[in-house]
């Protein structure tokens, strides 16, 4: 485990970093004005999530969970300082130890250990939190629970690869699915369970701050092979089935929906749940009715867990186009950023062969259905294969620059402008995962990323990302600053990268040289050590690579340690 002693010297071999902190170096930003060193923010901001700020949330309406959705600060309220790490912060344990242990100093909150003690979520032991793998719905542990699901759902053979966990708690379900080669996108709101999503990311499990509320989820249609709710408190039966319809949008034909907890098997459980049986009966009836409307077939109900499967050709179960009670959505099902959730059924518009994916890992390099069917303008199978060849070459170059990329030192990785997911595919390893971000300004390729068996999210980098500070070990961005050149301030994007990057984490930026020079000037004021490098094909290529390491510093420390 790398601690305060300075970054691992293998990160950037043979670098002699000159200091960037003289303060009078005359650094110039993109507007031509001098950049002063960015100061640390005050200690109260160590866990600041700009678009999920508790105080701001309370000014929004409670219905439909609107107050728990993204509400970002206006430009004049954005912080222009560096978010400090808490005192005693250390680099997390390597996977798989991180699944079970998180250093207390990194997320010093004990509320969950008291509140969820009986449910075996999390325990405090000395200077670490231990995660026994329990959950409200799986007192025997997540492994036993997943075994139960796997007796019905084909988890073992690679058919089910991408999963969605709605209201995930500390993400033990996703944590334990990982060794079965299933990658889970988990989300939970920033709420009274302090730091659930922060714990998930500290454990090395993909998660974002999010909620099923009034806005569509930031994922494309037909993205997930399996969706899951275990006592997630989402009112599935209410709102005319709006939330189930939204899950249906992101669930691929043939995919599975798992619901554990109330109201499943209410006849045997209503007493222990302390809920009137009439309410529970009505709730289950509503859920069954919406499932039928969506052409989901219930394939199992055992104990408190029910499993539905979405038919491969959902249209076949509706007698006619205008089946009673079915309103089809008319909007593009992949255009979702800040769009209101609708009470309508997403038409599949696809032939069965479009949704029959190869099992993972074959799926990673097979031609994705959206490309094979010509759904992405101007992108042929050849162009896609060429993109993959390029990324294999780029990633090999990165491994020469930073020899520990594939070692397990970097577990949580982000690609800020992911394209077809070529970077993530070239890095694929059980030691790491990549959050593939498709900017809302870029070509909409996120559906392809999911078809490959990778995960990702839509995002606009003029705003803060839905995560806690210090949640990524390595951040990669290709062409991102060229994309946002006239759209928003580079310093806002870079300060956000600094917020979500761990101390001693690394950054790799690939872009045009003039853009990277502007970035390098701003970063000079940010406690990062940087080096500008030529493209792997030599100095005549105008595209360059900027590599950086964030220095280690914590609340109250004026100096920071860098690797020299």
PDB file of C-alpha atoms in Angstrom, residues 128-288:
ATOM      1  CA  UNK A 128     -10.405  -0.118   9.196  1.00  0.00           C
ATOM      2  CA  UNK A 129     -13.989  -0.780   8.248  1.00  0.00           C
ATOM      3  CA  UNK A 130     -14.747  -4.409   7.443  1.00  0.00           C
ATOM      4  CA  UNK A 131     -17.457  -5.344   4.959  1.00  0.00           C
ATOM      5  CA  UNK A 132     -18.630  -8.889   5.734  1.00  0.00           C
ATOM      6  CA  UNK A 133     -20.664  -9.046   2.517  1.00  0.00           C
ATOM      7  CA  UNK A 134     -24.028  -9.026   4.214  1.00  0.00           C
ATOM      8  CA  UNK A 135     -27.026  -6.988   3.177  1.00  0.00           C
ATOM      9  CA  UNK A 136     -30.564  -6.354   4.297  1.00  0.00           C
ATOM     10  CA  UNK A 137     -31.825  -9.096   1.966  1.00  0.00           C
ATOM     11  CA  UNK A 138     -28.859 -11.438   2.229  1.00  0.00           C
ATOM     12  CA  UNK A 139     -28.047 -12.141   5.875  1.00  0.00           C
ATOM     13  CA  UNK A 140     -26.171 -15.301   4.736  1.00  0.00           C
ATOM     14  CA  UNK A 141     -23.907 -13.096   2.641  1.00  0.00           C
ATOM     15  CA  UNK A 142     -23.902 -11.879  -0.935  1.00  0.00           C
ATOM     16  CA  UNK A 143     -22.275 -15.066  -2.296  1.00  0.00           C
ATOM     17  CA  UNK A 144     -25.102 -17.313  -1.090  1.00  0.00           C
ATOM     18  CA  UNK A 145     -27.654 -14.833  -2.435  1.00  0.00           C
ATOM     19  CA  UNK A 146     -25.944 -14.699  -5.850  1.00  0.00           C
ATOM     20  CA  UNK A 147     -25.816 -18.523  -5.913  1.00  0.00           C
ATOM     21  CA  UNK A 148     -29.595 -18.484  -5.464  1.00  0.00           C
ATOM     22  CA  UNK A 149     -29.988 -16.043  -8.398  1.00  0.00           C
ATOM     23  CA  UNK A 150     -27.540 -18.060 -10.519  1.00  0.00           C
ATOM     24  CA  UNK A 151     -29.752 -21.139 -10.206  1.00  0.00           C
ATOM     25  CA  UNK A 152     -32.252 -19.221 -12.404  1.00  0.00           C
ATOM     26  CA  UNK A 153     -30.190 -16.597 -14.286  1.00  0.00           C
ATOM     27  CA  UNK A 154     -27.292 -17.740 -16.558  1.00  0.00           C
ATOM     28  CA  UNK A 155     -24.581 -15.849 -14.668  1.00  0.00           C
ATOM     29  CA  UNK A 156     -21.819 -18.432 -15.074  1.00  0.00           C
ATOM     30  CA  UNK A 157     -21.613 -18.676 -18.874  1.00  0.00           C
ATOM     31  CA  UNK A 158     -20.940 -15.017 -19.772  1.00  0.00           C
ATOM     32  CA  UNK A 159     -24.476 -14.363 -21.072  1.00  0.00           C
ATOM     33  CA  UNK A 160     -25.090 -11.917 -18.239  1.00  0.00           C
ATOM     34  CA  UNK A 161     -22.243  -9.423 -18.090  1.00  0.00           C
ATOM     35  CA  UNK A 162     -23.613  -5.922 -17.347  1.00  0.00           C
ATOM     36  CA  UNK A 163     -25.791  -5.350 -14.291  1.00  0.00           C
ATOM     37  CA  UNK A 164     -27.554  -2.381 -12.710  1.00  0.00           C
ATOM     38  CA  UNK A 165     -28.090  -2.144  -8.952  1.00  0.00           C
ATOM     39  CA  UNK A 166     -30.681   0.497  -8.078  1.00  0.00           C
ATOM     40  CA  UNK A 167     -30.370   1.791  -4.514  1.00  0.00           C
ATOM     41  CA  UNK A 168     -27.251  -0.234  -3.887  1.00  0.00           C
ATOM     42  CA  UNK A 169     -26.294   0.465  -0.249  1.00  0.00           C
ATOM     43  CA  UNK A 170     -22.560  -0.208   0.053  1.00  0.00           C
ATOM     44  CA  UNK A 171     -22.680  -2.199  -3.233  1.00  0.00           C
ATOM     45  CA  UNK A 172     -21.932  -5.670  -1.855  1.00  0.00           C
ATOM     46  CA  UNK A 173     -24.037  -7.251  -4.607  1.00  0.00           C
ATOM     47  CA  UNK A 174     -21.821  -5.669  -7.285  1.00  0.00           C
ATOM     48  CA  UNK A 175     -18.676  -6.382  -5.239  1.00  0.00           C
ATOM     49  CA  UNK A 176     -19.394 -10.120  -5.118  1.00  0.00           C
ATOM     50  CA  UNK A 177     -20.590 -10.385  -8.736  1.00  0.00           C
ATOM     51  CA  UNK A 178     -17.172  -9.173  -9.912  1.00  0.00           C
ATOM     52  CA  UNK A 179     -15.437 -12.550  -9.453  1.00  0.00           C
ATOM     53  CA  UNK A 180     -18.159 -14.068 -11.643  1.00  0.00           C
ATOM     54  CA  UNK A 181     -17.130 -11.722 -14.450  1.00  0.00           C
ATOM     55  CA  UNK A 182     -20.224  -9.540 -14.106  1.00  0.00           C
ATOM     56  CA  UNK A 183     -19.653  -5.768 -13.964  1.00  0.00           C
ATOM     57  CA  UNK A 184     -22.259  -3.810 -12.018  1.00  0.00           C
ATOM     58  CA  UNK A 185     -23.200  -0.156 -12.225  1.00  0.00           C
ATOM     59  CA  UNK A 186     -24.501   0.661  -8.738  1.00  0.00           C
ATOM     60  CA  UNK A 187     -26.174   3.847  -7.585  1.00  0.00           C
ATOM     61  CA  UNK A 188     -27.657   5.270  -4.422  1.00  0.00           C
ATOM     62  CA  UNK A 189     -28.623   8.803  -3.443  1.00  0.00           C
ATOM     63  CA  UNK A 190     -26.452  11.007  -1.272  1.00  0.00           C
ATOM     64  CA  UNK A 191     -28.741  10.719   1.725  1.00  0.00           C
ATOM     65  CA  UNK A 192     -28.996  10.001   5.404  1.00  0.00           C
ATOM     66  CA  UNK A 193     -26.997   6.737   5.041  1.00  0.00           C
ATOM     67  CA  UNK A 194     -23.775   8.652   5.166  1.00  0.00           C
ATOM     68  CA  UNK A 195     -21.332   7.858   2.379  1.00  0.00           C
ATOM     69  CA  UNK A 196     -22.834   4.641   0.931  1.00  0.00           C
ATOM     70  CA  UNK A 197     -21.505   5.356  -2.547  1.00  0.00           C
ATOM     71  CA  UNK A 198     -18.221   6.610  -1.127  1.00  0.00           C
ATOM     72  CA  UNK A 199     -17.771   3.275   0.670  1.00  0.00           C
ATOM     73  CA  UNK A 200     -18.578   1.404  -2.561  1.00  0.00           C
ATOM     74  CA  UNK A 201     -15.870   3.287  -4.477  1.00  0.00           C
ATOM     75  CA  UNK A 202     -13.363   2.974  -1.629  1.00  0.00           C
ATOM     76  CA  UNK A 203     -13.979  -0.783  -1.867  1.00  0.00           C
ATOM     77  CA  UNK A 204     -13.148  -0.639  -5.584  1.00  0.00           C
ATOM     78  CA  UNK A 205     -16.704  -1.196  -6.839  1.00  0.00           C
ATOM     79  CA  UNK A 206     -18.231   0.942  -9.646  1.00  0.00           C
ATOM     80  CA  UNK A 207     -20.880   3.305  -8.248  1.00  0.00           C
ATOM     81  CA  UNK A 208     -22.306   6.782  -8.716  1.00  0.00           C
ATOM     82  CA  UNK A 209     -24.481   9.099  -6.652  1.00  0.00           C
ATOM     83  CA  UNK A 210     -27.915   8.813  -8.241  1.00  0.00           C
ATOM     84  CA  UNK A 211     -31.595   8.178  -7.692  1.00  0.00           C
ATOM     85  CA  UNK A 212     -34.695   7.066  -9.591  1.00  0.00           C
ATOM     86  CA  UNK A 213     -36.644  10.303  -9.447  1.00  0.00           C
ATOM     87  CA  UNK A 214     -38.107  12.514 -12.145  1.00  0.00           C
ATOM     88  CA  UNK A 215     -35.206  12.430 -14.637  1.00  0.00           C
ATOM     89  CA  UNK A 216     -34.147   9.530 -16.863  1.00  0.00           C
ATOM     90  CA  UNK A 217     -31.159   7.484 -15.755  1.00  0.00           C
ATOM     91  CA  UNK A 218     -27.922   8.518 -17.519  1.00  0.00           C
ATOM     92  CA  UNK A 219     -27.650   5.230 -19.454  1.00  0.00           C
ATOM     93  CA  UNK A 220     -28.654   4.269 -23.000  1.00  0.00           C
ATOM     94  CA  UNK A 221     -31.461   1.895 -23.951  1.00  0.00           C
ATOM     95  CA  UNK A 222     -30.858  -1.884 -23.933  1.00  0.00           C
ATOM     96  CA  UNK A 223     -27.707  -1.406 -21.825  1.00  0.00           C
ATOM     97  CA  UNK A 224     -28.024  -3.971 -19.043  1.00  0.00           C
ATOM     98  CA  UNK A 225     -28.321  -7.755 -19.021  1.00  0.00           C
ATOM     99  CA  UNK A 226     -29.699  -7.705 -15.469  1.00  0.00           C
ATOM    100  CA  UNK A 227     -31.201  -5.094 -13.139  1.00  0.00           C
ATOM    101  CA  UNK A 228     -31.574  -5.558  -9.394  1.00  0.00           C
ATOM    102  CA  UNK A 229     -33.321  -4.009  -6.420  1.00  0.00           C
ATOM    103  CA  UNK A 230     -32.862  -5.426  -2.970  1.00  0.00           C
ATOM    104  CA  UNK A 231     -35.015  -3.510  -0.483  1.00  0.00           C
ATOM    105  CA  UNK A 232     -34.118  -0.410  -2.481  1.00  0.00           C
ATOM    106  CA  UNK A 233     -37.230   1.490  -1.307  1.00  0.00           C
ATOM    107  CA  UNK A 234     -38.185   2.460  -4.861  1.00  0.00           C
ATOM    108  CA  UNK A 235     -42.011   2.529  -5.179  1.00  0.00           C
ATOM    109  CA  UNK A 236     -42.170   0.249  -8.213  1.00  0.00           C
ATOM    110  CA  UNK A 237     -45.928  -0.180  -8.173  1.00  0.00           C
ATOM    111  CA  UNK A 238     -46.819   3.513  -7.966  1.00  0.00           C
ATOM    112  CA  UNK A 239     -46.707   6.333 -10.557  1.00  0.00           C
ATOM    113  CA  UNK A 240     -48.432   4.034 -13.104  1.00  0.00           C
ATOM    114  CA  UNK A 241     -45.267   1.940 -13.270  1.00  0.00           C
ATOM    115  CA  UNK A 242     -43.036   4.831 -14.392  1.00  0.00           C
ATOM    116  CA  UNK A 243     -39.922   3.465 -12.639  1.00  0.00           C
ATOM    117  CA  UNK A 244     -40.381  -0.039 -14.032  1.00  0.00           C
ATOM    118  CA  UNK A 245     -40.800   1.499 -17.489  1.00  0.00           C
ATOM    119  CA  UNK A 246     -37.487   3.305 -17.017  1.00  0.00           C
ATOM    120  CA  UNK A 247     -35.780   0.047 -15.983  1.00  0.00           C
ATOM    121  CA  UNK A 248     -37.357  -1.556 -19.058  1.00  0.00           C
ATOM    122  CA  UNK A 249     -35.790   1.140 -21.271  1.00  0.00           C
ATOM    123  CA  UNK A 250     -32.270   0.256 -20.070  1.00  0.00           C
ATOM    124  CA  UNK A 251     -32.842  -3.528 -19.905  1.00  0.00           C
ATOM    125  CA  UNK A 252     -32.064  -5.435 -23.074  1.00  0.00           C
ATOM    126  CA  UNK A 253     -34.584  -7.884 -24.517  1.00  0.00           C
ATOM    127  CA  UNK A 254     -33.878 -11.211 -22.836  1.00  0.00           C
ATOM    128  CA  UNK A 255     -32.550  -9.387 -19.749  1.00  0.00           C
ATOM    129  CA  UNK A 256     -33.539 -10.094 -16.136  1.00  0.00           C
ATOM    130  CA  UNK A 257     -35.078  -7.993 -13.358  1.00  0.00           C
ATOM    131  CA  UNK A 258     -34.572  -9.121  -9.761  1.00  0.00           C
ATOM    132  CA  UNK A 259     -36.706  -7.747  -6.935  1.00  0.00           C
ATOM    133  CA  UNK A 260     -35.931  -8.805  -3.364  1.00  0.00           C
ATOM    134  CA  UNK A 261     -37.860  -7.705  -0.311  1.00  0.00           C
ATOM    135  CA  UNK A 262     -41.297  -6.121   0.067  1.00  0.00           C
ATOM    136  CA  UNK A 263     -43.808  -6.861  -1.358  1.00  0.00           C
ATOM    137  CA  UNK A 264     -42.530 -10.243  -2.626  1.00  0.00           C
ATOM    138  CA  UNK A 265     -44.146 -13.162  -0.786  1.00  0.00           C
ATOM    139  CA  UNK A 266     -46.055 -10.721   1.426  1.00  0.00           C
ATOM    140  CA  UNK A 267     -48.376 -13.430   2.763  1.00  0.00           C
ATOM    141  CA  UNK A 268     -45.539 -14.933   4.806  1.00  0.00           C
ATOM    142  CA  UNK A 269     -43.729 -11.721   5.606  1.00  0.00           C
ATOM    143  CA  UNK A 270     -46.159  -8.918   6.307  1.00  0.00           C
ATOM    144  CA  UNK A 271     -45.822  -9.353  10.075  1.00  0.00           C
ATOM    145  CA  UNK A 272     -42.044  -9.165  10.142  1.00  0.00           C
ATOM    146  CA  UNK A 273     -42.166  -6.178   7.771  1.00  0.00           C
ATOM    147  CA  UNK A 274     -44.738  -4.489  10.040  1.00  0.00           C
ATOM    148  CA  UNK A 275     -46.830  -3.457   7.051  1.00  0.00           C
ATOM    149  CA  UNK A 276     -50.593  -3.963   6.484  1.00  0.00           C
ATOM    150  CA  UNK A 277     -51.099  -6.947   4.184  1.00  0.00           C
ATOM    151  CA  UNK A 278     -53.656  -5.049   2.076  1.00  0.00           C
ATOM    152  CA  UNK A 279     -50.992  -2.456   1.139  1.00  0.00           C
ATOM    153  CA  UNK A 280     -48.475  -5.134   0.259  1.00  0.00           C
ATOM    154  CA  UNK A 281     -50.996  -7.132  -1.757  1.00  0.00           C
ATOM    155  CA  UNK A 282     -51.928  -4.025  -3.740  1.00  0.00           C
ATOM    156  CA  UNK A 283     -48.238  -3.181  -4.300  1.00  0.00           C
ATOM    157  CA  UNK A 284     -47.466  -6.646  -5.646  1.00  0.00           C
ATOM    158  CA  UNK A 285     -50.585  -6.614  -7.833  1.00  0.00           C
ATOM    159  CA  UNK A 286     -49.486  -3.286  -9.389  1.00  0.00           C
ATOM    160  CA  UNK A 287     -45.965  -4.585 -10.024  1.00  0.00           C
ATOM    161  CA  UNK A 288     -47.282  -7.771 -11.663  1.00  0.00           C
TER     162      UNK A 288
END
